[in-house]
């Protein structure tokens, strides 16, 4: 007999969930759920329980039970997002919320000697990178987010971008997922390209073990990454951005689903590891010079650069002051240990919140104090460039085009236009780590200077590919609300992250609305590479896309500021 909502009041539901995953893995106390219900940068809300399944079969049974009981399901991978897209949003839901953490559901199955990989929900980018390295290959993203434990499925669900120009947003057309039908049944859909049993339990159990033969692995005519992106980003005179979250070209089932499907596995392409590359450090004070260089780098060679990361002088300065310990930690602890260290920090943060006498953000304050006594983590050459130039570009290219790029840098940056130098391997590594540290610098600044600074507005924007006026100039009235502006991003893709630390008493919501209006006038799109979360508003096409995926509106409702109500009933009706 099918379970229905009347048979599952709150206590009974929790009993059944504990029977499925074990009592220690059904969390209900606020201090126990806080780590999952607070976003990395934004978002927080109330849940009935956080459930942590250990197997895909447990995951299926939890989802089936919650759908039958008319509970809201929010499936969370690593909780490293910036917009609250995998956490609850307040307490305005019309049904109880069950948050399912997939961190324990880790596993990678390599196909074709590592040419492709099947990843389970909790698999991190760092884990996939480590597994593929044994075969001389790399995943879609290897810079930045892999250091803090971001998941492969999270990237696919949000069409996340990343620093690697040649690979574009995370995308696949091969996935195993469950959808909730209009009559509120859970239906398993196998588009993974692997022959599995039609029974969901047997199919998921076999997949988790990797118990399929070579003959059961098909090689369908389906994409495991966005193979058209290189041509797309090379179109430098196009009126639209190269990549942004609401781009319909990159919505396909699990790809871009934003939690509106329950994804059990994705199949993704890997890429040959670049064994030899060169890093160049570029400085200029002319935005036109940097834009000319961007256009040249994307069109002048047989291949595009591997990465081109931008930092404004102010972001450089704040990252040096408030991210020095981050760079040192990654350098000396290694990326393999960073996820554990971040998890330990999160645990300490939760513990400190429960002790009233301790100051806010104690761990950040301690780390900042340690950072003051550390030596500079970035080379002297880069620090000299910070005094000379407003705009900095860290450029990585393959050895195949390095000589051409080096010659062209000398020509384009001739005289007063700017300067550059070729990095040693160590200098290149530190330059990219410094750029990575900029992503968390605003948060650290706010944590340490909370009494003298206001909230943070963090924007993730995609500029038009033909936009020569790419650097922002704010009206005086708006600029006067801001203490610090941090501009950094993936410059060759014209994707910028813009963090604003506001003055005390300034409304973040009102300031953000003013800034978004300016971006609309410029033809920019947002977000560029993160989930809409509960910050950005879904346009009509994306809202329709969410309705098609989740007709009952029981999976991650409210995303993109859509209604949180059952069956997509309008708020307030």
Coordinates of C-alpha atoms in Angstrom, one line a residue:
X1 CA 0.0 0.0 0.0
X2 CA 1.3 3.4 -1.0
X3 CA 2.1 5.7 1.9
X4 CA 0.1 8.9 2.0
X5 CA 0.3 12.1 4.0
X6 CA -2.4 11.4 6.6
X7 CA -0.6 8.2 7.7
X8 CA 2.7 10.2 8.3
X9 CA 2.4 12.8 10.9
X10 CA 5.6 14.4 12.1
X11 CA 6.7 11.9 14.7
X12 CA 5.9 8.9 12.5
X13 CA 7.8 10.4 9.6
X14 CA 10.9 10.9 11.7
X15 CA 10.7 7.3 12.9
X16 CA 10.6 6.0 9.4
X17 CA 13.4 8.2 8.3
X18 CA 15.5 6.9 11.2
X19 CA 14.7 3.3 10.1
X20 CA 16.0 4.1 6.7
X21 CA 19.3 5.9 7.4
X22 CA 19.9 5.3 11.1
X23 CA 19.1 7.6 14.1
X24 CA 22.5 9.4 14.1
X25 CA 21.8 10.6 10.5
X26 CA 18.4 12.2 11.1
X27 CA 19.3 15.6 12.6
X28 CA 16.6 17.8 14.2
X29 CA 18.2 19.9 16.9
X30 CA 18.9 23.5 15.6
X31 CA 22.6 23.3 16.6
X32 CA 22.9 20.0 14.7
X33 CA 21.2 21.3 11.5
X34 CA 22.8 24.7 11.4
X35 CA 25.8 23.6 9.3
X36 CA 23.3 22.6 6.6
X37 CA 20.7 25.2 6.9
X38 CA 23.0 28.2 6.7
X39 CA 24.5 29.1 3.3
X40 CA 28.2 29.6 2.7
X41 CA 27.6 33.3 2.1
X42 CA 23.8 33.8 2.0
X43 CA 20.6 32.1 3.2
X44 CA 19.2 30.4 6.2
X45 CA 15.9 28.8 7.2
X46 CA 14.1 26.2 9.3
X47 CA 13.8 22.5 8.5
X48 CA 12.0 19.6 10.1
X49 CA 15.1 17.5 9.7
X50 CA 18.4 17.0 7.9
X51 CA 18.8 13.5 6.6
X52 CA 22.1 12.0 5.6
X53 CA 21.8 8.8 3.6
X54 CA 24.7 6.5 3.1
X55 CA 23.7 4.7 0.0
X56 CA 21.8 5.6 -3.2
X57 CA 19.1 3.1 -2.2
X58 CA 18.7 5.0 1.2
X59 CA 18.5 8.2 -0.8
X60 CA 15.7 6.8 -3.0
X61 CA 13.7 5.6 -0.1
X62 CA 14.1 8.9 1.8
X63 CA 12.9 10.8 -1.3
X64 CA 10.0 8.4 -1.9
X65 CA 8.9 8.7 1.7
X66 CA 9.0 12.5 1.8
X67 CA 7.2 12.9 -1.6
X68 CA 4.5 10.6 -0.3
X69 CA 4.2 12.5 2.9
X70 CA 3.9 15.8 1.0
X71 CA 7.1 17.2 2.4
X72 CA 9.3 19.7 0.7
X73 CA 12.7 18.3 -0.3
X74 CA 15.9 20.3 -0.6
X75 CA 18.8 18.2 -1.8
X76 CA 22.2 19.6 -0.8
X77 CA 25.6 18.6 -2.1
X78 CA 28.5 20.5 -0.5
X79 CA 26.8 23.7 0.5
X80 CA 29.5 25.9 -1.1
X81 CA 27.1 28.0 -3.1
X82 CA 27.0 31.7 -2.8
X83 CA 23.3 32.5 -3.3
X84 CA 21.5 30.2 -0.9
X85 CA 20.4 27.9 -3.7
X86 CA 20.7 24.7 -1.6
X87 CA 19.5 25.9 1.8
X88 CA 16.0 26.8 3.0
X89 CA 14.9 30.4 2.8
X90 CA 13.3 31.6 6.0
X91 CA 10.2 30.0 7.4
X92 CA 7.5 31.0 4.8
X93 CA 7.0 27.5 3.2
X94 CA 3.5 26.0 3.2
X95 CA 4.8 22.5 4.0
X96 CA 7.6 21.1 6.2
X97 CA 11.1 21.0 4.8
X98 CA 13.3 18.0 4.8
X99 CA 16.9 18.7 3.7
X100 CA 18.8 15.8 2.3
X101 CA 22.6 16.1 2.5
X102 CA 24.4 13.9 -0.1
X103 CA 27.9 14.3 1.3
X104 CA 28.2 10.7 2.3
X105 CA 27.2 9.5 -1.2
X106 CA 30.6 9.6 -2.8
X107 CA 31.9 7.5 -5.6
X108 CA 33.4 7.7 -9.1
X109 CA 33.3 5.1 -11.9
X110 CA 35.7 5.7 -14.8
X111 CA 34.7 4.7 -18.3
X112 CA 36.8 4.2 -21.3
X113 CA 40.1 4.5 -19.4
X114 CA 39.1 7.7 -17.8
X115 CA 37.7 9.4 -20.9
X116 CA 34.4 9.8 -19.0
X117 CA 33.4 9.4 -15.4
X118 CA 30.1 8.6 -13.6
X119 CA 29.9 10.6 -10.4
X120 CA 27.6 10.0 -7.5
X121 CA 25.9 13.0 -5.7
X122 CA 28.6 13.6 -3.0
X123 CA 31.6 13.4 -5.3
X124 CA 33.8 16.5 -5.0
X125 CA 35.7 18.1 -7.8
X126 CA 38.8 17.5 -5.9
X127 CA 38.1 13.8 -5.6
X128 CA 37.4 13.5 -9.3
X129 CA 40.6 15.5 -10.1
X130 CA 42.6 13.1 -7.9
X131 CA 41.1 10.0 -9.6
X132 CA 41.6 11.2 -13.1
X133 CA 45.1 12.4 -12.5
X134 CA 46.2 8.7 -12.4
X135 CA 45.2 8.5 -16.0
X136 CA 46.7 11.8 -17.1
X137 CA 43.3 13.5 -17.3
X138 CA 41.4 16.4 -15.7
X139 CA 37.8 17.2 -14.8
X140 CA 35.8 20.2 -16.1
X141 CA 37.1 22.4 -13.3
X142 CA 40.4 22.2 -11.4
X143 CA 40.9 25.7 -10.1
X144 CA 39.3 27.5 -7.1
X145 CA 36.2 25.7 -6.0
X146 CA 37.8 22.3 -5.9
X147 CA 39.8 23.5 -3.0
X148 CA 36.8 24.0 -0.7
X149 CA 35.0 20.8 -1.5
X150 CA 32.5 21.8 -4.2
X151 CA 30.7 18.9 -5.8
X152 CA 30.5 17.7 -9.4
X153 CA 26.7 17.4 -9.3
X154 CA 26.3 20.9 -7.8
X155 CA 28.2 22.3 -10.7
X156 CA 26.1 20.4 -13.3
X157 CA 22.8 21.4 -11.5
X158 CA 23.8 25.1 -11.6
X159 CA 25.7 25.2 -14.9
X160 CA 28.6 26.5 -12.9
X161 CA 31.4 28.1 -14.9
X162 CA 34.9 28.2 -13.5
X163 CA 38.2 29.6 -14.7
X164 CA 39.0 27.3 -17.6
X165 CA 38.2 29.1 -20.8
X166 CA 38.2 26.1 -23.1
X167 CA 35.6 24.1 -21.2
X168 CA 32.7 26.5 -20.5
X169 CA 29.9 25.9 -18.0
X170 CA 29.4 22.5 -16.4
X171 CA 27.1 20.5 -18.6
X172 CA 26.0 17.0 -19.5
X173 CA 23.2 15.3 -21.2
X174 CA 23.8 12.0 -19.4
X175 CA 22.3 11.5 -16.0
X176 CA 20.3 9.2 -13.7
X177 CA 17.6 11.2 -11.9
X178 CA 14.2 11.0 -10.3
X179 CA 11.4 13.4 -11.0
X180 CA 8.1 13.9 -9.2
X181 CA 5.1 13.4 -11.4
X182 CA 2.0 15.6 -11.4
X183 CA 0.2 12.9 -9.3
X184 CA 3.1 13.0 -6.8
X185 CA 4.9 9.8 -7.6
X186 CA 8.7 9.4 -7.8
X187 CA 9.8 8.2 -11.2
X188 CA 13.4 7.1 -12.0
X189 CA 14.8 8.2 -15.4
X190 CA 17.9 6.5 -16.7
X191 CA 19.7 8.6 -19.4
X192 CA 23.1 7.6 -18.1
X193 CA 24.0 5.5 -21.1
X194 CA 24.4 2.4 -18.9
X195 CA 22.0 -0.5 -18.9
X196 CA 20.3 -0.8 -15.5
X197 CA 17.5 -2.8 -14.0
X198 CA 14.0 -1.1 -14.4
X199 CA 13.5 -1.6 -10.6
X200 CA 14.8 1.6 -9.0
X201 CA 16.3 -0.2 -5.9
X202 CA 18.2 -2.8 -7.9
X203 CA 19.3 -0.2 -10.4
X204 CA 20.7 2.2 -7.8
X205 CA 22.4 -0.6 -5.9
X206 CA 24.2 -1.9 -9.0
X207 CA 25.2 1.6 -10.1
X208 CA 26.7 2.4 -6.7
X209 CA 28.8 -0.8 -6.8
X210 CA 29.8 -0.2 -10.4
X211 CA 28.4 -3.7 -11.2
X212 CA 28.0 -3.3 -14.9
X213 CA 29.9 -4.9 -17.7
X214 CA 31.6 -3.2 -20.7
X215 CA 28.8 -4.4 -22.8
X216 CA 26.2 -2.6 -20.7
X217 CA 28.0 0.8 -21.2
X218 CA 26.8 2.5 -24.3
X219 CA 28.5 5.5 -25.9
X220 CA 25.5 7.6 -27.0
X221 CA 25.5 10.6 -29.2
X222 CA 25.1 12.8 -26.1
X223 CA 27.3 15.6 -24.8
X224 CA 29.3 15.2 -21.6
X225 CA 30.4 18.8 -21.7
X226 CA 29.6 22.0 -23.7
X227 CA 31.7 21.2 -26.7
X228 CA 30.5 24.3 -28.6
X229 CA 31.8 26.8 -25.9
X230 CA 35.1 27.6 -27.5
X231 CA 33.4 28.9 -30.7
X232 CA 30.9 30.7 -28.6
X233 CA 33.4 32.6 -26.5
X234 CA 35.5 33.4 -29.6
X235 CA 32.5 35.3 -31.0
X236 CA 33.8 38.6 -29.5
X237 CA 31.4 40.8 -31.5
X238 CA 28.3 39.1 -30.2
X239 CA 25.7 41.2 -28.4
X240 CA 25.1 38.6 -25.7
X241 CA 27.3 37.2 -22.8
X242 CA 29.3 34.0 -23.3
X243 CA 27.8 32.2 -20.4
X244 CA 25.2 32.9 -17.8
X245 CA 22.8 30.9 -15.6
X246 CA 19.6 31.7 -17.5
X247 CA 21.0 30.7 -20.9
X248 CA 18.5 28.2 -22.3
X249 CA 21.2 26.5 -24.5
X250 CA 22.5 24.8 -21.4
X251 CA 19.4 23.5 -19.8
X252 CA 19.0 19.7 -20.2
X253 CA 17.4 17.6 -17.5
X254 CA 20.0 17.5 -14.7
X255 CA 22.0 20.3 -16.3
X256 CA 20.6 23.6 -15.0
X257 CA 17.9 21.8 -12.9
X258 CA 18.8 23.9 -9.7
X259 CA 17.5 21.1 -7.4
X260 CA 14.2 20.6 -9.3
X261 CA 15.2 17.0 -10.0
X262 CA 16.7 14.4 -7.6
X263 CA 19.9 13.5 -9.3
X264 CA 21.6 10.2 -8.4
X265 CA 24.5 10.3 -10.9
X266 CA 25.9 12.3 -13.8
X267 CA 28.2 11.1 -16.6
X268 CA 30.8 13.8 -17.6
X269 CA 33.7 14.1 -20.0
X270 CA 37.3 14.4 -18.8
X271 CA 40.1 16.2 -20.6
X272 CA 43.8 15.5 -21.2
X273 CA 45.9 17.1 -18.5
X274 CA 48.0 20.0 -19.7
X275 CA 51.5 18.8 -18.8
X276 CA 53.4 22.0 -19.8
X277 CA 51.9 25.5 -19.6
X278 CA 53.2 29.0 -19.1
X279 CA 51.9 31.7 -16.9
X280 CA 52.2 35.4 -17.7
X281 CA 51.4 38.2 -15.3
X282 CA 50.0 41.3 -17.0
X283 CA 49.5 44.8 -15.5
X284 CA 47.9 47.9 -17.1
X285 CA 46.0 50.9 -16.0
X286 CA 44.0 51.1 -19.3
X287 CA 40.7 49.3 -19.5
X288 CA 40.8 49.6 -23.3
X289 CA 44.3 48.0 -23.4
X290 CA 43.1 45.0 -21.4
X291 CA 40.0 44.7 -23.6
X292 CA 42.2 44.8 -26.8
X293 CA 44.3 42.1 -25.3
X294 CA 41.2 39.9 -24.4
X295 CA 40.0 40.1 -28.0
X296 CA 43.4 39.3 -29.4
X297 CA 43.9 36.3 -27.1
X298 CA 40.5 34.8 -28.1
X299 CA 41.0 35.1 -31.8
X300 CA 44.6 35.2 -32.8
X301 CA 45.7 31.6 -32.2
X302 CA 44.8 28.1 -33.1
X303 CA 43.6 27.5 -29.5
X304 CA 42.3 29.8 -26.8
X305 CA 44.3 30.3 -23.5
X306 CA 43.7 27.9 -20.6
X307 CA 42.7 30.6 -18.2
X308 CA 42.7 34.4 -17.9
X309 CA 41.9 35.6 -14.3
X310 CA 41.4 39.3 -13.6
X311 CA 41.9 41.2 -10.4
X312 CA 41.5 44.9 -9.8
X313 CA 44.2 46.6 -7.6
X314 CA 41.7 47.0 -4.7
X315 CA 40.8 43.3 -4.8
X316 CA 44.5 42.5 -4.9
X317 CA 45.1 44.7 -1.8
X318 CA 42.2 43.3 0.2
X319 CA 43.1 39.7 -0.7
X320 CA 46.7 40.3 0.5
X321 CA 45.4 41.8 3.7
X322 CA 42.5 39.4 4.4
X323 CA 43.5 36.2 2.5
X324 CA 47.1 35.7 3.3
X325 CA 46.3 32.8 5.6
X326 CA 44.2 31.2 3.0
X327 CA 47.0 31.2 0.4
X328 CA 49.4 29.9 3.1
X329 CA 47.0 27.2 4.1
X330 CA 46.6 25.9 0.6
X331 CA 50.3 26.1 -0.1
X332 CA 51.4 24.2 2.9
X333 CA 48.5 21.9 3.7
X334 CA 47.7 21.0 0.0
X335 CA 44.4 20.9 -1.7
X336 CA 43.7 17.4 -0.6
X337 CA 43.4 18.5 3.0
X338 CA 41.5 21.8 2.5
X339 CA 38.0 20.3 2.5
X340 CA 38.7 18.7 5.9
X341 CA 40.1 21.9 7.3
X342 CA 37.1 23.9 6.0
X343 CA 34.8 21.3 7.6
X344 CA 36.6 21.7 10.9
X345 CA 36.3 25.5 10.7
X346 CA 32.5 25.1 10.1
X347 CA 32.2 22.8 13.1
X348 CA 34.1 25.3 15.3
X349 CA 32.0 28.2 14.0
X350 CA 28.8 26.2 15.0
X351 CA 30.3 25.5 18.4
X352 CA 31.3 29.1 19.1
X353 CA 27.8 30.3 18.1
X354 CA 26.4 28.3 21.0
X355 CA 28.7 29.9 23.6
X356 CA 27.3 33.3 24.4
X357 CA 30.5 34.8 25.9
X358 CA 32.5 34.3 22.7
X359 CA 32.7 37.1 20.1
X360 CA 31.2 36.6 16.7
X361 CA 33.4 35.1 13.9
X362 CA 36.0 34.0 16.4
X363 CA 37.7 31.6 14.0
X364 CA 38.0 34.3 11.4
X365 CA 39.5 36.7 13.9
X366 CA 42.0 34.1 15.0
X367 CA 43.0 33.2 11.4
X368 CA 43.3 36.9 10.6
X369 CA 45.6 37.4 13.5
X370 CA 47.8 34.5 12.4
X371 CA 47.9 36.0 8.9
X372 CA 49.4 39.2 10.2
X373 CA 52.5 37.4 11.3
X374 CA 52.9 35.3 8.1
X375 CA 55.4 36.5 5.5
X376 CA 54.0 37.8 2.2
X377 CA 52.6 34.9 0.2
X378 CA 52.8 36.6 -3.2
X379 CA 56.0 37.4 -5.1
X380 CA 57.7 40.8 -4.9
X381 CA 57.2 41.3 -8.6
X382 CA 53.4 41.1 -8.2
X383 CA 53.4 43.5 -5.3
X384 CA 55.4 46.0 -7.4
X385 CA 52.7 45.6 -10.1
X386 CA 50.0 46.4 -7.6
X387 CA 51.6 49.8 -7.0
X388 CA 52.1 50.5 -10.7
X389 CA 48.8 49.3 -12.3
X390 CA 45.1 49.3 -11.5
X391 CA 44.2 46.1 -13.6
X392 CA 45.9 42.7 -13.3
X393 CA 45.5 39.7 -15.6
X394 CA 46.9 36.2 -14.7
X395 CA 47.2 34.4 -18.0
X396 CA 47.9 30.6 -18.4
X397 CA 48.5 29.2 -21.9
X398 CA 49.7 25.9 -23.3
X399 CA 53.3 25.5 -24.4
X400 CA 52.0 25.2 -28.0
X401 CA 51.2 29.0 -28.2
X402 CA 53.4 30.3 -25.4
X403 CA 56.0 31.8 -27.7
X404 CA 53.4 33.5 -29.8
X405 CA 51.6 34.9 -26.8
X406 CA 54.9 36.2 -25.3
X407 CA 55.8 38.0 -28.5
X408 CA 52.4 39.6 -28.7
X409 CA 52.4 40.7 -25.1
X410 CA 55.5 42.6 -25.9
X411 CA 53.9 44.3 -28.8
X412 CA 50.5 45.1 -27.2
X413 CA 51.9 46.3 -23.9
X414 CA 54.6 48.4 -25.5
X415 CA 55.5 51.6 -23.7
X416 CA 53.0 53.2 -21.4
X417 CA 50.2 50.7 -22.2
X418 CA 51.3 48.3 -19.5
X419 CA 53.9 45.7 -18.5
X420 CA 54.1 41.9 -18.1
X421 CA 56.5 39.2 -16.9
X422 CA 56.7 35.5 -17.4
X423 CA 56.2 33.6 -14.1
X424 CA 58.2 30.7 -12.8
X425 CA 56.2 27.7 -11.9
X426 CA 56.1 28.8 -8.3
X427 CA 55.2 32.4 -9.1
X428 CA 52.3 31.2 -11.3
X429 CA 51.0 28.9 -8.6
X430 CA 51.0 31.8 -6.1
X431 CA 49.4 34.2 -8.5
X432 CA 46.4 31.9 -9.0
X433 CA 46.2 31.2 -5.3
X434 CA 46.1 34.9 -4.6
X435 CA 43.3 35.3 -7.1
X436 CA 41.4 32.5 -5.4
X437 CA 41.9 34.1 -2.0
X438 CA 40.1 37.2 -3.3
X439 CA 36.8 35.3 -3.5
X440 CA 36.6 35.1 0.3
X441 CA 38.3 38.3 1.2
X442 CA 35.2 40.4 1.5
X443 CA 33.7 37.9 4.0
X444 CA 36.8 38.0 6.1
X445 CA 36.9 41.8 6.0
X446 CA 33.3 41.9 7.2
X447 CA 33.9 39.3 9.9
X448 CA 36.9 41.2 11.3
X449 CA 35.5 44.7 10.9
X450 CA 31.9 44.1 11.7
X451 CA 31.5 47.2 13.9
X452 CA 32.8 49.6 11.3
X453 CA 31.4 48.1 8.1
X454 CA 27.9 47.2 6.9
X455 CA 26.6 44.2 4.8
X456 CA 28.1 42.8 1.6
X457 CA 26.5 42.9 -1.8
X458 CA 28.0 40.2 -4.0
X459 CA 27.2 40.2 -7.7
X460 CA 28.1 37.6 -10.2
X461 CA 27.7 39.1 -13.7
X462 CA 28.2 38.2 -17.3
X463 CA 29.0 41.1 -19.7
X464 CA 28.2 41.1 -23.4
X465 CA 31.0 39.6 -25.5
X466 CA 31.3 42.8 -27.5
X467 CA 31.3 45.2 -24.4
X468 CA 34.3 47.3 -24.6
X469 CA 33.2 49.4 -21.6
X470 CA 33.5 46.5 -19.3
X471 CA 34.8 48.3 -16.1
X472 CA 32.1 49.7 -13.9
X473 CA 31.7 53.4 -13.1
X474 CA 29.1 54.0 -10.4
X475 CA 27.1 57.2 -9.9
X476 CA 28.4 59.3 -7.0
X477 CA 25.4 58.7 -4.8
X478 CA 25.7 54.9 -5.1
X479 CA 29.5 55.0 -4.8
X480 CA 29.1 57.0 -1.6
X481 CA 27.4 54.0 0.1
X482 CA 30.4 51.7 -0.3
X483 CA 33.6 51.3 1.8
X484 CA 35.4 48.8 -0.5
X485 CA 34.8 47.5 -4.1
X486 CA 36.4 44.2 -5.0
X487 CA 36.4 43.4 -8.8
X488 CA 37.8 40.0 -9.9
X489 CA 36.7 37.3 -12.3
X490 CA 37.2 35.2 -15.5
X491 CA 38.1 38.0 -17.8
X492 CA 38.4 36.1 -21.1
X493 CA 34.8 35.0 -20.7
X494 CA 33.7 38.5 -19.5
X495 CA 32.5 37.1 -16.2
X496 CA 33.1 39.4 -13.2
X497 CA 32.5 38.9 -9.5
X498 CA 31.8 42.2 -7.9
X499 CA 31.8 42.4 -4.1
X500 CA 30.8 45.6 -2.3
X501 CA 31.4 46.2 1.4
X502 CA 28.8 48.8 2.4
X503 CA 28.9 51.4 5.0
X504 CA 27.1 50.7 8.3
X505 CA 23.4 51.3 8.1
X506 CA 23.1 51.0 4.3
X507 CA 20.5 48.6 3.1
X508 CA 22.0 45.7 1.0
X509 CA 18.7 45.0 -0.7
X510 CA 18.1 48.6 -1.8
X511 CA 21.8 48.9 -3.0
X512 CA 21.6 45.7 -4.9
X513 CA 18.4 46.8 -6.7
X514 CA 20.2 50.0 -7.8
X515 CA 23.1 48.1 -9.1
X516 CA 21.1 45.5 -11.0
X517 CA 19.2 48.3 -12.7
X518 CA 22.5 49.7 -13.9
X519 CA 23.6 46.2 -15.1
X520 CA 20.3 45.8 -17.0
X521 CA 20.9 49.0 -18.8
X522 CA 24.3 47.7 -19.9
X523 CA 22.9 44.5 -21.3
X524 CA 24.6 42.3 -18.6
X525 CA 23.1 39.1 -17.4
X526 CA 23.2 37.6 -13.9
X527 CA 24.1 35.4 -12.2
X528 CA 26.9 34.4 -14.5
X529 CA 27.8 31.0 -13.0
X530 CA 26.0 30.4 -9.8
X531 CA 22.5 29.2 -8.9
X532 CA 19.8 32.0 -8.9
X533 CA 19.2 30.9 -5.3
X534 CA 17.0 33.3 -3.3
X535 CA 18.9 36.4 -4.5
X536 CA 18.2 36.6 -8.2
X537 CA 14.8 36.5 -10.0
X538 CA 14.1 33.8 -12.6
X539 CA 12.9 35.2 -15.9
X540 CA 9.7 33.8 -17.5
X541 CA 11.6 31.1 -19.5
X542 CA 13.5 29.8 -16.5
X543 CA 10.4 29.8 -14.3
X544 CA 8.6 27.7 -16.9
X545 CA 11.6 25.4 -17.0
X546 CA 11.4 24.8 -13.3
X547 CA 7.6 24.1 -13.6
X548 CA 8.3 21.5 -16.3
X549 CA 10.9 19.7 -14.1
X550 CA 8.9 19.9 -10.9
X551 CA 5.1 20.2 -11.5
X552 CA 4.2 19.8 -7.8
X553 CA 6.8 22.4 -6.7
X554 CA 8.0 20.1 -4.0
X555 CA 11.7 20.2 -4.8
X556 CA 13.6 23.3 -3.7
X557 CA 10.6 25.6 -4.1
X558 CA 11.1 29.4 -4.1
X559 CA 14.3 29.2 -6.1
X560 CA 14.8 32.2 -8.4
X561 CA 12.2 34.0 -6.2
X562 CA 9.4 31.9 -7.6
X563 CA 6.5 30.9 -5.4
X564 CA 7.2 28.4 -2.6
X565 CA 3.6 27.1 -2.5
X566 CA 2.4 23.7 -3.5
X567 CA 1.5 23.2 -7.2
X568 CA 2.9 26.6 -8.1
X569 CA 0.0 28.4 -6.4
X570 CA 0.8 32.1 -6.3
X571 CA 2.0 33.6 -3.0
X572 CA -0.8 35.3 -1.0
X573 CA -3.6 33.6 -2.9

